[in-house]
Coordinates of C-alpha atoms in Angstrom, one line a residue:
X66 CA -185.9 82.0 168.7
X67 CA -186.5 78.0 167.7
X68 CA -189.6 77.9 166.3
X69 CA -191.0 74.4 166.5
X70 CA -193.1 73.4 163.4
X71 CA -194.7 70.5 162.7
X72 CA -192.8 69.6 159.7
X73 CA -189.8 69.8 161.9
X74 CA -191.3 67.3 164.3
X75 CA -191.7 65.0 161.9
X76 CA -188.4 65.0 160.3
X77 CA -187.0 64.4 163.9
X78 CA -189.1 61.4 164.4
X79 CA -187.7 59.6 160.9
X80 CA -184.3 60.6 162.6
X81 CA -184.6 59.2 165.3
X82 CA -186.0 55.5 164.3
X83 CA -182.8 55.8 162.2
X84 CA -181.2 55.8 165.2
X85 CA -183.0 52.4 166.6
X86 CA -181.7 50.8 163.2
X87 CA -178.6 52.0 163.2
X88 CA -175.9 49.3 164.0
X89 CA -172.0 50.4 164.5
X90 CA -169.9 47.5 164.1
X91 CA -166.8 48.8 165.9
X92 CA -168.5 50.9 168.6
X93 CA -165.2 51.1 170.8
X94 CA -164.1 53.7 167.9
X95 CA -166.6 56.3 169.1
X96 CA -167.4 57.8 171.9
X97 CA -169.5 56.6 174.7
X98 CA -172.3 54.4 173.8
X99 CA -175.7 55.0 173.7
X100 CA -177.8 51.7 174.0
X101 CA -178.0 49.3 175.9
X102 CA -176.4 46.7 173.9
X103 CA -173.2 48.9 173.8
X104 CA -173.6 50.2 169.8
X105 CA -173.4 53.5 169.3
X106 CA -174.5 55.7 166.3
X107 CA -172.8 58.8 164.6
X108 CA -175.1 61.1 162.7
X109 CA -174.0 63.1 160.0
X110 CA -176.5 65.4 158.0
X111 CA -175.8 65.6 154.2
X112 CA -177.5 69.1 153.5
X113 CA -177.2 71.8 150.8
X114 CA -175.7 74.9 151.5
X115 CA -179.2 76.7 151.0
X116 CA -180.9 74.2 154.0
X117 CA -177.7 74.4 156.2
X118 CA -179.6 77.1 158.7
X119 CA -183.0 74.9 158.8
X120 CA -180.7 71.5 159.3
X121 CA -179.0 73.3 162.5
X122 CA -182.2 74.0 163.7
X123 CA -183.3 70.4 163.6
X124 CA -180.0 69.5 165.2
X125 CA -180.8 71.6 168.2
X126 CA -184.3 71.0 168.6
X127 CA -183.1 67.4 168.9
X128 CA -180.4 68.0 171.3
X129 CA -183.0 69.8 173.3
X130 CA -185.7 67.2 173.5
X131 CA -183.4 63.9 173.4
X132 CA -180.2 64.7 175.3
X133 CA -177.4 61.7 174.8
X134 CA -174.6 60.8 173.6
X135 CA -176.0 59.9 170.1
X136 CA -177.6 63.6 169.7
X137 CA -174.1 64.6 171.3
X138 CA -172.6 62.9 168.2
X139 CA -174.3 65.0 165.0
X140 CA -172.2 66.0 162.6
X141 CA -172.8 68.4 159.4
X142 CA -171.4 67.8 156.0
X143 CA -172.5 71.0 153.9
X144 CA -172.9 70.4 150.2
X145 CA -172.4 73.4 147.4
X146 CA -175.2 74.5 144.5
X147 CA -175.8 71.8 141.9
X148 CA -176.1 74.4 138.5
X149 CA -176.9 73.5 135.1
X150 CA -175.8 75.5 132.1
X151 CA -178.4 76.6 129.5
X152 CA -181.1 75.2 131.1
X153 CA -184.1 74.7 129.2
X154 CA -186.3 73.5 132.1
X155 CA -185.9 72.7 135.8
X156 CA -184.2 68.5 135.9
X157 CA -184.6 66.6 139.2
X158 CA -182.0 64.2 139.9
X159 CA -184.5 61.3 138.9
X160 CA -184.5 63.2 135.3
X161 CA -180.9 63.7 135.5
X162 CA -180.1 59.9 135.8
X163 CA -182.3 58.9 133.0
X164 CA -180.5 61.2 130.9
X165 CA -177.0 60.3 131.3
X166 CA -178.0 56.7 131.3
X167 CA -179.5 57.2 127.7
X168 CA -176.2 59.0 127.1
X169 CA -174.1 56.4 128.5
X170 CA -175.9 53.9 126.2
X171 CA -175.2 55.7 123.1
X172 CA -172.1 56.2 123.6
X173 CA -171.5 52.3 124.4
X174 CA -173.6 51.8 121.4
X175 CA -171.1 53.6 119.3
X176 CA -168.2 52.3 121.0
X177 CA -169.1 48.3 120.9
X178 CA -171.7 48.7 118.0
X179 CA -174.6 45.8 118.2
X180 CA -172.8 44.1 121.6
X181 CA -173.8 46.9 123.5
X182 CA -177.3 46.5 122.9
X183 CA -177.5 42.9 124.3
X184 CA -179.3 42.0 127.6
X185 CA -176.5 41.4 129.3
X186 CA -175.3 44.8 128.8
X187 CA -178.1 46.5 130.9
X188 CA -175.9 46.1 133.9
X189 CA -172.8 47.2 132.6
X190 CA -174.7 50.5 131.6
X191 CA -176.3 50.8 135.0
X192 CA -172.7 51.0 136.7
X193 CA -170.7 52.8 134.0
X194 CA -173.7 55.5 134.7
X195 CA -173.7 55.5 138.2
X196 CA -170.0 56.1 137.8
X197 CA -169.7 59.1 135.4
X198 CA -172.5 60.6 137.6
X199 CA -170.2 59.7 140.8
X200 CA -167.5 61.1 139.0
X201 CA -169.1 64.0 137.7
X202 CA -170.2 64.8 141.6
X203 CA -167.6 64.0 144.1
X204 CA -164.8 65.2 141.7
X205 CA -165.2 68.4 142.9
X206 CA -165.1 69.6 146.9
X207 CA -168.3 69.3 148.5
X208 CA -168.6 72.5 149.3
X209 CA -167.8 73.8 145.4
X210 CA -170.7 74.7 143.0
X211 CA -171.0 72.1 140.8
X212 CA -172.3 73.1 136.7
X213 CA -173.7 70.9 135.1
X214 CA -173.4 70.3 131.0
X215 CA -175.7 68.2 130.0
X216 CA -175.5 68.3 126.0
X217 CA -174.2 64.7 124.9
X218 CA -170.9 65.0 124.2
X219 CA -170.2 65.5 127.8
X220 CA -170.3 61.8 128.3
X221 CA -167.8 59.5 126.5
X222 CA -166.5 56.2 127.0
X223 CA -163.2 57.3 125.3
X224 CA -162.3 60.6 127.8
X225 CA -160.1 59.4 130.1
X226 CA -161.3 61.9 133.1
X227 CA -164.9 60.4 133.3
X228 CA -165.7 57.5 135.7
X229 CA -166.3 55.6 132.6
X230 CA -162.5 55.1 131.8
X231 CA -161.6 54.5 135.5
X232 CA -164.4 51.4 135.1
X233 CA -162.9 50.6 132.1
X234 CA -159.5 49.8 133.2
X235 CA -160.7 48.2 136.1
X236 CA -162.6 45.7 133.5
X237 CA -158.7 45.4 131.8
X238 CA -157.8 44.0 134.7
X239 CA -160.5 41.8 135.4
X240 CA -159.7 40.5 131.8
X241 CA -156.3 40.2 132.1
X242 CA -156.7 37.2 134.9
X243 CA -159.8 36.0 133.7
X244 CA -157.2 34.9 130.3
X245 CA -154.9 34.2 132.8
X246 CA -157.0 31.4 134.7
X247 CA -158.5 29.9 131.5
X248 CA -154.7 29.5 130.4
X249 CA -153.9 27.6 133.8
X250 CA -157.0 25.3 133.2
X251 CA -155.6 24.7 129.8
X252 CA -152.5 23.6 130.6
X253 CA -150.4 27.1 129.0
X254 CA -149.2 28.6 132.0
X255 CA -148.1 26.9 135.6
X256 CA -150.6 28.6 138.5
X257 CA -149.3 32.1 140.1
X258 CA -146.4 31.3 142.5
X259 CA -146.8 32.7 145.9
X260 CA -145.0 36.4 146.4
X261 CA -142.5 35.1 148.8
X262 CA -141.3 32.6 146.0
X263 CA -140.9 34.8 143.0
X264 CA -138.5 37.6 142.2
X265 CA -140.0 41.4 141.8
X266 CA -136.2 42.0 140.1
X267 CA -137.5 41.4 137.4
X268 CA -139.7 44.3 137.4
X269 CA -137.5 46.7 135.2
X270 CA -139.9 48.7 133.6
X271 CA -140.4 52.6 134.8
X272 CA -144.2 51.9 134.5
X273 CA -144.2 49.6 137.2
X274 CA -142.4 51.2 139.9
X275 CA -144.4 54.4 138.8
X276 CA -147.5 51.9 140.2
X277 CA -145.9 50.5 143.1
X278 CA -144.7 54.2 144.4
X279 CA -147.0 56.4 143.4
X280 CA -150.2 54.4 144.0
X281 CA -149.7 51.3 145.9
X282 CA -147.6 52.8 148.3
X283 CA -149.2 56.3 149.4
X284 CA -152.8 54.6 149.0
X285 CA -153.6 53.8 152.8
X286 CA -153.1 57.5 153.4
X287 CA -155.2 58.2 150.5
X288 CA -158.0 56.9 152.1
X289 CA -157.0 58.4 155.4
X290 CA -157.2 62.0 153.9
X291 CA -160.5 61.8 151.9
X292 CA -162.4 60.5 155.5
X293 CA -160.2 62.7 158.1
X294 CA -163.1 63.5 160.6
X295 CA -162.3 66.4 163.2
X296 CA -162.4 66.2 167.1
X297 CA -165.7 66.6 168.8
X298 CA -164.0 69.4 169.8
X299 CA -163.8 71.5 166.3
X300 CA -168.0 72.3 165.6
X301 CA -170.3 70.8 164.1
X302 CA -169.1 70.3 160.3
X303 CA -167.0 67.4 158.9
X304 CA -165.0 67.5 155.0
X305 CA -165.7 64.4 153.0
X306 CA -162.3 64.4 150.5
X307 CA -164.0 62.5 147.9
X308 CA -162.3 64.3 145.2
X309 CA -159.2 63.0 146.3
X310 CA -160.1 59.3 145.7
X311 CA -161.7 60.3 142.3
X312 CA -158.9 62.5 140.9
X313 CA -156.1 59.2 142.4
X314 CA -158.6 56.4 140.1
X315 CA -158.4 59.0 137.2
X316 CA -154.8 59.4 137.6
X317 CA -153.9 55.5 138.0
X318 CA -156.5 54.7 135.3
X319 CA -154.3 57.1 133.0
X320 CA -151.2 55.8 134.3
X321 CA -152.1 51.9 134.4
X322 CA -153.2 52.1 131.2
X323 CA -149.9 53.6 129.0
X324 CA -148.4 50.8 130.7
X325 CA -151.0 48.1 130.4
X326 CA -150.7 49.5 126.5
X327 CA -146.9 49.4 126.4
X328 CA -145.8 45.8 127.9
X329 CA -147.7 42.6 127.3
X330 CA -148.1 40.8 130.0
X331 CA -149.0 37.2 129.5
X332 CA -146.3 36.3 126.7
X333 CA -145.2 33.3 125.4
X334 CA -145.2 29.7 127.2
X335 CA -141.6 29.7 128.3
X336 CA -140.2 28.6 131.3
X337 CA -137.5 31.6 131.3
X338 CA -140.3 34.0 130.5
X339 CA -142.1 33.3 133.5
X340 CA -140.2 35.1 136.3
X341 CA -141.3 38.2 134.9
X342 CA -144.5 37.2 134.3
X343 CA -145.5 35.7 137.0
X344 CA -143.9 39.2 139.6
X345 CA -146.4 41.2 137.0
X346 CA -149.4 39.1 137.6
X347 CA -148.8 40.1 141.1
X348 CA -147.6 43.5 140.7
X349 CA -151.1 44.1 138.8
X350 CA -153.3 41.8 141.4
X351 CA -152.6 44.3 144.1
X352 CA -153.3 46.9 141.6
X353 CA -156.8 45.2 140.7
X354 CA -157.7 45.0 144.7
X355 CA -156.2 49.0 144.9
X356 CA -158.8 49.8 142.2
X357 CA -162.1 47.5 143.8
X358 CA -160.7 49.0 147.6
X359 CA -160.9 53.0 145.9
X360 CA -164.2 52.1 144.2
X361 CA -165.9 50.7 147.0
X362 CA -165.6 53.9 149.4
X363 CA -167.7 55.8 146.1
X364 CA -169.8 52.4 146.0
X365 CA -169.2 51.5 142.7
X366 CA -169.1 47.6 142.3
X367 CA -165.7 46.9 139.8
X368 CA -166.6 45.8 136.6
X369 CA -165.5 42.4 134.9
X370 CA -165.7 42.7 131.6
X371 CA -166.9 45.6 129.0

């Protein structure tokens, strides 16, 4: 028995005028299209585990009253319990945000001291906040409960499992070239040779093949495992693998940065220095795109500086 409510109705309508504004880009990737301009549009209901049953119902109720290829096309992604320990009272996620951006900004505070409570800085707390709280979510399956602690030594620019540290060495790298360039314009350094002219030989140290063919390497397939959908075939759920693309920037943060630490990279102005330099400019430029292309699929813009 469907029983057809009015708040159920009204939910369909919002999901359908979704529909009319949805625009695929590369609608020969999914199945038949449903408009007729040729775009197509997958939908995919983000839903908690206790809402799963009512969120099926809606699917069906949709399927019944507009049959077509884009109703054909729903998809669920089923989301574990968000738990918090010791609560004192009930936090929405509005409440949550606020609190682990006034977290974020102490800890900065007591990082950077007075720089951290510039203007400029409001930005750089924004996305170090949405990233711990990114972190802090999709680190775990999305079907795991998630428990939340949210006293505030929880969040820490120093840990190096928090979104915070991942951010930070992405900022390293920004750094890093930002130096780099200002050195060119100065006359210290010759510009970066093309890859096809210089010699990765040169590369002798254990950290940088550890980059090259543990993370630059196996990274395409990375991506491919944390969005693997299933067949139209296999039901109605999809997995989003976002914990795999969190715990890969936490482990390349770690492992970037005992290298980063180790070997300097822009040494002195010497023409038989800059071989070397110049294949770890470009060993580290891909890495910098690895870490903007991994942080874009949790839609984190990269930092530039901290």
């Amino acid at each position: 028995l469907l029983s057809v409510t009015e708040g159920k109705l009204r939910s369909l309508a919002e999901l359908q005028q979704a529909v009319l504004q949805c625009t695929v880009s590369n609608a020969a990737a999914l199945p038949a299209s449903c408009f007729p301009d040729g775009s197509c549009c997958s939908i995919v209901h983000v839903v908690s585990c206790e809402e799963e049953f009512q969120q099926q119902q809606l699917d069906l109720l949709w399927r019944i009253l507009d049959p077509g290829a884009h109703t054909a096309l729903q998809k669920h992604l089923v989301c574990g319990p968000v738990k918090v320990t010791n609560p004192s009272s009930p936090i929405g996620a509005d409440q949550y945000f606020q609190l682990r951006k006034r977290q974020m900004y102490k800890a900065s505070v007591m990082k950077y001291g007075e720089l951290a409570q510039d203007e400029a800085w409001t930005e750089v707390i924004d996305t170090l906040t949405a990233a711990a709280i990114r972190f802090e979510m999709l680190s775990t399956a999305h079907r795991s409960q998630i428990t939340l602690d949210l006293e505030d030594s929880i969040i820490s620019t120093k840990g190096t499992k928090s979104g915070a540290f991942v951010m930070y060495n992405c900022a390293r790298l920004a750094t890093l070239f930002d130096t780099y360039q200002r050195a060119v314009e100065r006359g210290t350094y010759p510009p970066l040779l093309p890859a096809s002219e210089l010699n990765f030989s040169c590369l002798r140290e254990e950290g940088e093949w550890l980059l090259l063919f543990n993370y630059l390497l196996p990274f395409p397939e990375v991506l491919q495992q944390a969005a693997q959908l299933p067949p139209p075939s296999k039901g109605i759920r999809i997995t989003a693998n976002t914990e795999i693309v969190c715990k890969f920037l936490i482990q390349l943060s770690m492992d970037f940065s005992s290298y980063y630490n180790r070997v300097h990279i822009l040494g002195e102005p010497l023409p038989h220095l800059f071989d070397q330099m110049f294949a770890r400019l470009r060993l580290l430029g891909a890495v910098r795109d690895m870490f903007h292309s991994a942080l874009a699929t949790l839609h984190l813009p990269p930092l530039s500086q901290i």
